[in-house]
Amino acid sequence: MVEVDGMIALIESCRREMQAMLPADEFSSLSSKTRREYRQLGRTLLKRSRYAEGGVVEVLNDTRRPTTFYKRLAALRYCLYADLVEHLGYLHSALTVRPVDRLRITAIHTQLQQQRELLHEFETARQSGHTGERHKRVSKRQALRGLPGDWREQLYQRAANGKYADAILVAALTGCRPEELRRGVLICRVDNPRSGMGEIRFEIDGAKVKTYQGQPHRLISYGSTDSHPLLLALITRLAEQRELLVRIDNPANFTVEVRRLARSLWPKHKQAITAYCLRHQWSADMKLLGDADSVSQGLGHVSAKTRRNYGQANQASSRHALRPIAIEAERPVRPANAKVSLHRAASSKVSTP
């Protein structure tokens, strides 16, 4: 049977290690959907690790993509945290029941020991980073090469009578993510009292938003007298409406449709044109205008360094470039060399995931 002192020592050891490596407050910004996905992926990785010679480290590194490695790392981290909280809860329950079920306590003790070993393997993998062969990253901005300057206008014209016409216009005019279209982008026709001019304003609720990441809310405005063909098309679709909420049901289906339309227009183009290409082109247009922080805010970023991964000024056509009159976001842009601690001081309490 398990000695009481040994059990207490193991509990305290697990608590300390969990709080040091897996601070509970880092999970506070995770959505319920992300928690479910992380738990499922984490359990799959743990199951695979039982049959892998290198255990957790081998399973995490069994990919050529660093992004996949870090996603697995995040998922396993949350899964280990959630499992530990559960085991400690079961143990507390078992110790408070009278008479004490010693067989159950022994089983939980064994599970805690196994969990502690997994924590050590996880920490080894985290400190080592991705050690597998790296797959060269191919950015979608490269797909813009060889497209005509008015490719967005042509794409919209091909889609004008279809289900995603409004969504393509919004994605082209704002560079928003497909997931943000799923949440809904509100278009408002407003009169600006300061300028005395009419505006077409897009209100976007951001995706990929965490405590230190992303813009929760942003606004992109164009003058209502802007003669860009995409703006004129939108104004026509608005007709007499002052507001229009544009929403899609499925981001994946939207991207498939953009790819299909583009293939029908440019069958010889080597790279697939997806919804994210509209985002890259918007970035290129904004960089052509020269206001760097506005690019970041418009894309929904808080870190200045992230914008370098998107379309560049030399990919924009001055004749066909978009020119918003205002871009506003909830959070200021953090300089590229600024650092945010990802491992904040651990709370003394262990919260339920």
PDB file of N, CA, C and O in Angstrom, residues 139 141 144 279-297 299 301 303-317 321-324 327:
ATOM      1  N   SER A 139       4.656  30.528 -48.784  1.00  0.00           N
ATOM      2  CA  SER A 139       3.660  31.539 -48.452  1.00  0.00           C
ATOM      3  C   SER A 139       2.685  31.722 -49.603  1.00  0.00           C
ATOM      4  O   SER A 139       3.062  31.684 -50.774  1.00  0.00           O
ATOM      5  N   ARG A 141       1.466  34.370 -50.447  1.00  0.00           N
ATOM      6  CA  ARG A 141       1.718  35.626 -51.158  1.00  0.00           C
ATOM      7  C   ARG A 141       2.458  35.372 -52.470  1.00  0.00           C
ATOM      8  O   ARG A 141       2.376  36.172 -53.401  1.00  0.00           O
ATOM      9  N   LEU A 144       0.495  35.355 -55.759  1.00  0.00           N
ATOM     10  CA  LEU A 144       0.100  36.594 -56.434  1.00  0.00           C
ATOM     11  C   LEU A 144       0.943  36.854 -57.682  1.00  0.00           C
ATOM     12  O   LEU A 144       0.523  37.604 -58.566  1.00  0.00           O
ATOM     13  N   ARG A 279      -6.211  38.421 -48.796  1.00  0.00           N
ATOM     14  CA  ARG A 279      -5.591  39.019 -47.604  1.00  0.00           C
ATOM     15  C   ARG A 279      -4.171  39.502 -47.922  1.00  0.00           C
ATOM     16  O   ARG A 279      -3.768  40.599 -47.518  1.00  0.00           O
ATOM     17  N   HIS A 280      -3.432  38.687 -48.651  1.00  0.00           N
ATOM     18  CA  HIS A 280      -2.073  39.081 -49.036  1.00  0.00           C
ATOM     19  C   HIS A 280      -2.091  40.296 -49.971  1.00  0.00           C
ATOM     20  O   HIS A 280      -1.240  41.185 -49.857  1.00  0.00           O
ATOM     21  N   GLN A 281      -3.059  40.328 -50.891  1.00  0.00           N
ATOM     22  CA  GLN A 281      -3.122  41.462 -51.815  1.00  0.00           C
ATOM     23  C   GLN A 281      -3.493  42.744 -51.077  1.00  0.00           C
ATOM     24  O   GLN A 281      -2.966  43.820 -51.368  1.00  0.00           O
ATOM     25  N   TRP A 282      -4.393  42.632 -50.113  1.00  0.00           N
ATOM     26  CA  TRP A 282      -4.750  43.805 -49.310  1.00  0.00           C
ATOM     27  C   TRP A 282      -3.522  44.316 -48.556  1.00  0.00           C
ATOM     28  O   TRP A 282      -3.268  45.523 -48.496  1.00  0.00           O
ATOM     29  N   SER A 283      -2.753  43.398 -47.995  1.00  0.00           N
ATOM     30  CA  SER A 283      -1.526  43.780 -47.293  1.00  0.00           C
ATOM     31  C   SER A 283      -0.562  44.493 -48.237  1.00  0.00           C
ATOM     32  O   SER A 283       0.045  45.511 -47.871  1.00  0.00           O
ATOM     33  N   ALA A 284      -0.423  43.972 -49.447  1.00  0.00           N
ATOM     34  CA  ALA A 284       0.474  44.599 -50.426  1.00  0.00           C
ATOM     35  C   ALA A 284       0.025  46.026 -50.738  1.00  0.00           C
ATOM     36  O   ALA A 284       0.849  46.950 -50.814  1.00  0.00           O
ATOM     37  N   ASP A 285      -1.278  46.216 -50.890  1.00  0.00           N
ATOM     38  CA  ASP A 285      -1.805  47.561 -51.168  1.00  0.00           C
ATOM     39  C   ASP A 285      -1.488  48.519 -50.023  1.00  0.00           C
ATOM     40  O   ASP A 285      -1.082  49.667 -50.242  1.00  0.00           O
ATOM     41  N   MET A 286      -1.686  48.049 -48.788  1.00  0.00           N
ATOM     42  CA  MET A 286      -1.455  48.921 -47.638  1.00  0.00           C
ATOM     43  C   MET A 286       0.029  49.256 -47.485  1.00  0.00           C
ATOM     44  O   MET A 286       0.389  50.378 -47.119  1.00  0.00           O
ATOM     45  N   LYS A 287       0.887  48.303 -47.779  1.00  0.00           N
ATOM     46  CA  LYS A 287       2.324  48.571 -47.691  1.00  0.00           C
ATOM     47  C   LYS A 287       2.761  49.553 -48.769  1.00  0.00           C
ATOM     48  O   LYS A 287       3.719  50.311 -48.579  1.00  0.00           O
ATOM     49  N   LEU A 288       2.060  49.544 -49.880  1.00  0.00           N
ATOM     50  CA  LEU A 288       2.343  50.525 -50.928  1.00  0.00           C
ATOM     51  C   LEU A 288       2.050  51.942 -50.437  1.00  0.00           C
ATOM     52  O   LEU A 288       2.748  52.895 -50.787  1.00  0.00           O
ATOM     53  N   LEU A 289       1.022  52.064 -49.571  1.00  0.00           N
ATOM     54  CA  LEU A 289       0.673  53.375 -49.017  1.00  0.00           C
ATOM     55  C   LEU A 289       1.678  53.834 -47.969  1.00  0.00           C
ATOM     56  O   LEU A 289       1.799  55.026 -47.703  1.00  0.00           O
ATOM     57  N   GLY A 290       2.357  52.868 -47.314  1.00  0.00           N
ATOM     58  CA  GLY A 290       3.483  53.222 -46.463  1.00  0.00           C
ATOM     59  C   GLY A 290       3.250  53.333 -44.975  1.00  0.00           C
ATOM     60  O   GLY A 290       4.197  53.563 -44.233  1.00  0.00           O
ATOM     61  N   ASP A 291       2.019  53.179 -44.474  1.00  0.00           N
ATOM     62  CA  ASP A 291       1.774  53.276 -43.032  1.00  0.00           C
ATOM     63  C   ASP A 291       1.861  51.881 -42.422  1.00  0.00           C
ATOM     64  O   ASP A 291       0.895  51.119 -42.430  1.00  0.00           O
ATOM     65  N   ALA A 292       3.036  51.548 -41.889  1.00  0.00           N
ATOM     66  CA  ALA A 292       3.314  50.179 -41.460  1.00  0.00           C
ATOM     67  C   ALA A 292       2.370  49.687 -40.362  1.00  0.00           C
ATOM     68  O   ALA A 292       1.834  48.582 -40.439  1.00  0.00           O
ATOM     69  N   ASP A 293       2.167  50.505 -39.324  1.00  0.00           N
ATOM     70  CA  ASP A 293       1.326  50.051 -38.219  1.00  0.00           C
ATOM     71  C   ASP A 293      -0.130  49.868 -38.641  1.00  0.00           C
ATOM     72  O   ASP A 293      -0.837  49.011 -38.107  1.00  0.00           O
ATOM     73  N   SER A 294      -0.570  50.668 -39.596  1.00  0.00           N
ATOM     74  CA  SER A 294      -1.935  50.494 -40.100  1.00  0.00           C
ATOM     75  C   SER A 294      -2.085  49.149 -40.805  1.00  0.00           C
ATOM     76  O   SER A 294      -3.157  48.537 -40.772  1.00  0.00           O
ATOM     77  N   VAL A 295      -1.010  48.689 -41.438  1.00  0.00           N
ATOM     78  CA  VAL A 295      -1.036  47.365 -42.069  1.00  0.00           C
ATOM     79  C   VAL A 295      -1.304  46.308 -41.002  1.00  0.00           C
ATOM     80  O   VAL A 295      -2.181  45.451 -41.151  1.00  0.00           O
ATOM     81  N   SER A 296      -0.541  46.378 -39.907  1.00  0.00           N
ATOM     82  CA  SER A 296      -0.698  45.400 -38.829  1.00  0.00           C
ATOM     83  C   SER A 296      -2.095  45.457 -38.227  1.00  0.00           C
ATOM     84  O   SER A 296      -2.738  44.425 -38.003  1.00  0.00           O
ATOM     85  N   GLN A 297      -2.570  46.665 -37.952  1.00  0.00           N
ATOM     86  CA  GLN A 297      -3.896  46.801 -37.353  1.00  0.00           C
ATOM     87  C   GLN A 297      -4.983  46.299 -38.296  1.00  0.00           C
ATOM     88  O   GLN A 297      -5.917  45.623 -37.874  1.00  0.00           O
ATOM     89  N   LEU A 299      -4.707  44.037 -40.579  1.00  0.00           N
ATOM     90  CA  LEU A 299      -4.638  42.578 -40.687  1.00  0.00           C
ATOM     91  C   LEU A 299      -5.086  41.883 -39.405  1.00  0.00           C
ATOM     92  O   LEU A 299      -5.265  40.668 -39.388  1.00  0.00           O
ATOM     93  N   HIS A 301      -3.317  42.212 -36.368  1.00  0.00           N
ATOM     94  CA  HIS A 301      -2.136  41.809 -35.604  1.00  0.00           C
ATOM     95  C   HIS A 301      -1.811  42.844 -34.528  1.00  0.00           C
ATOM     96  O   HIS A 301      -2.121  44.027 -34.685  1.00  0.00           O
ATOM     97  N   SER A 303       1.539  42.408 -33.175  1.00  0.00           N
ATOM     98  CA  SER A 303       2.997  42.397 -33.306  1.00  0.00           C
ATOM     99  C   SER A 303       3.391  42.896 -34.687  1.00  0.00           C
ATOM    100  O   SER A 303       2.900  42.403 -35.707  1.00  0.00           O
ATOM    101  N   ALA A 304       4.294  43.860 -34.720  1.00  0.00           N
ATOM    102  CA  ALA A 304       4.711  44.448 -35.992  1.00  0.00           C
ATOM    103  C   ALA A 304       5.432  43.436 -36.881  1.00  0.00           C
ATOM    104  O   ALA A 304       5.376  43.527 -38.108  1.00  0.00           O
ATOM    105  N   LYS A 305       6.086  42.459 -36.272  1.00  0.00           N
ATOM    106  CA  LYS A 305       6.892  41.544 -37.084  1.00  0.00           C
ATOM    107  C   LYS A 305       6.037  40.579 -37.905  1.00  0.00           C
ATOM    108  O   LYS A 305       6.507  40.031 -38.903  1.00  0.00           O
ATOM    109  N   THR A 306       4.780  40.383 -37.518  1.00  0.00           N
ATOM    110  CA  THR A 306       3.935  39.419 -38.225  1.00  0.00           C
ATOM    111  C   THR A 306       3.604  39.876 -39.635  1.00  0.00           C
ATOM    112  O   THR A 306       3.426  39.055 -40.535  1.00  0.00           O
ATOM    113  N   ARG A 307       3.530  41.177 -39.851  1.00  0.00           N
ATOM    114  CA  ARG A 307       3.119  41.678 -41.171  1.00  0.00           C
ATOM    115  C   ARG A 307       4.117  41.342 -42.275  1.00  0.00           C
ATOM    116  O   ARG A 307       3.768  41.351 -43.452  1.00  0.00           O
ATOM    117  N   ARG A 308       5.351  41.014 -41.905  1.00  0.00           N
ATOM    118  CA  ARG A 308       6.343  40.710 -42.936  1.00  0.00           C
ATOM    119  C   ARG A 308       6.017  39.413 -43.677  1.00  0.00           C
ATOM    120  O   ARG A 308       6.566  39.147 -44.747  1.00  0.00           O
ATOM    121  N   ASN A 309       5.141  38.597 -43.094  1.00  0.00           N
ATOM    122  CA  ASN A 309       4.758  37.337 -43.733  1.00  0.00           C
ATOM    123  C   ASN A 309       3.678  37.522 -44.793  1.00  0.00           C
ATOM    124  O   ASN A 309       3.290  36.553 -45.449  1.00  0.00           O
ATOM    125  N   TYR A 310       3.196  38.746 -44.946  1.00  0.00           N
ATOM    126  CA  TYR A 310       2.090  39.000 -45.877  1.00  0.00           C
ATOM    127  C   TYR A 310       2.560  39.806 -47.082  1.00  0.00           C
ATOM    128  O   TYR A 310       3.707  40.234 -47.153  1.00  0.00           O
ATOM    129  N   GLY A 311       1.645  39.985 -48.048  1.00  0.00           N
ATOM    130  CA  GLY A 311       1.966  40.628 -49.308  1.00  0.00           C
ATOM    131  C   GLY A 311       2.830  41.870 -49.180  1.00  0.00           C
ATOM    132  O   GLY A 311       2.663  42.664 -48.258  1.00  0.00           O
ATOM    133  N   GLN A 312       3.758  42.042 -50.121  1.00  0.00           N
ATOM    134  CA  GLN A 312       4.704  43.146 -50.094  1.00  0.00           C
ATOM    135  C   GLN A 312       4.297  44.248 -51.077  1.00  0.00           C
ATOM    136  O   GLN A 312       3.533  44.010 -52.018  1.00  0.00           O
ATOM    137  N   ALA A 313       4.847  45.438 -50.859  1.00  0.00           N
ATOM    138  CA  ALA A 313       4.470  46.600 -51.667  1.00  0.00           C
ATOM    139  C   ALA A 313       4.713  46.379 -53.154  1.00  0.00           C
ATOM    140  O   ALA A 313       3.952  46.866 -54.000  1.00  0.00           O
ATOM    141  N   ASN A 314       5.765  45.620 -53.493  1.00  0.00           N
ATOM    142  CA  ASN A 314       6.058  45.410 -54.916  1.00  0.00           C
ATOM    143  C   ASN A 314       5.066  44.469 -55.593  1.00  0.00           C
ATOM    144  O   ASN A 314       5.131  44.245 -56.800  1.00  0.00           O
ATOM    145  N   GLN A 315       4.144  43.892 -54.797  1.00  0.00           N
ATOM    146  CA  GLN A 315       3.102  43.042 -55.370  1.00  0.00           C
ATOM    147  C   GLN A 315       1.802  43.813 -55.591  1.00  0.00           C
ATOM    148  O   GLN A 315       0.801  43.233 -55.999  1.00  0.00           O
ATOM    149  N   ALA A 316       1.833  45.104 -55.297  1.00  0.00           N
ATOM    150  CA  ALA A 316       0.649  45.947 -55.478  1.00  0.00           C
ATOM    151  C   ALA A 316       0.758  46.733 -56.776  1.00  0.00           C
ATOM    152  O   ALA A 316       1.853  47.089 -57.224  1.00  0.00           O
ATOM    153  N   SER A 317      -0.381  47.000 -57.367  1.00  0.00           N
ATOM    154  CA  SER A 317      -0.451  47.833 -58.568  1.00  0.00           C
ATOM    155  C   SER A 317      -1.029  49.182 -58.164  1.00  0.00           C
ATOM    156  O   SER A 317      -2.136  49.252 -57.626  1.00  0.00           O
ATOM    157  N   ALA A 321      -4.689  49.553 -56.648  1.00  0.00           N
ATOM    158  CA  ALA A 321      -4.567  49.436 -55.190  1.00  0.00           C
ATOM    159  C   ALA A 321      -5.751  50.076 -54.475  1.00  0.00           C
ATOM    160  O   ALA A 321      -6.312  51.078 -54.922  1.00  0.00           O
ATOM    161  N   LEU A 322      -6.108  49.476 -53.350  1.00  0.00           N
ATOM    162  CA  LEU A 322      -7.150  50.030 -52.487  1.00  0.00           C
ATOM    163  C   LEU A 322      -6.545  51.116 -51.602  1.00  0.00           C
ATOM    164  O   LEU A 322      -5.372  51.041 -51.222  1.00  0.00           O
ATOM    165  N   ARG A 323      -7.368  52.104 -51.238  1.00  0.00           N
ATOM    166  CA  ARG A 323      -6.880  53.215 -50.415  1.00  0.00           C
ATOM    167  C   ARG A 323      -7.897  53.569 -49.331  1.00  0.00           C
ATOM    168  O   ARG A 323      -8.693  54.498 -49.499  1.00  0.00           O
ATOM    169  N   PRO A 324      -7.880  52.838 -48.229  1.00  0.00           N
ATOM    170  CA  PRO A 324      -8.778  53.182 -47.118  1.00  0.00           C
ATOM    171  C   PRO A 324      -8.436  54.569 -46.572  1.00  0.00           C
ATOM    172  O   PRO A 324      -7.282  55.002 -46.630  1.00  0.00           O
ATOM    173  N   ILE A 327      -7.986  53.294 -40.679  1.00  0.00           N
ATOM    174  CA  ILE A 327      -7.879  51.940 -40.123  1.00  0.00           C
ATOM    175  C   ILE A 327      -7.702  52.092 -38.621  1.00  0.00           C
ATOM    176  O   ILE A 327      -6.780  52.775 -38.164  1.00  0.00           O
TER     177      ILE A 327
END
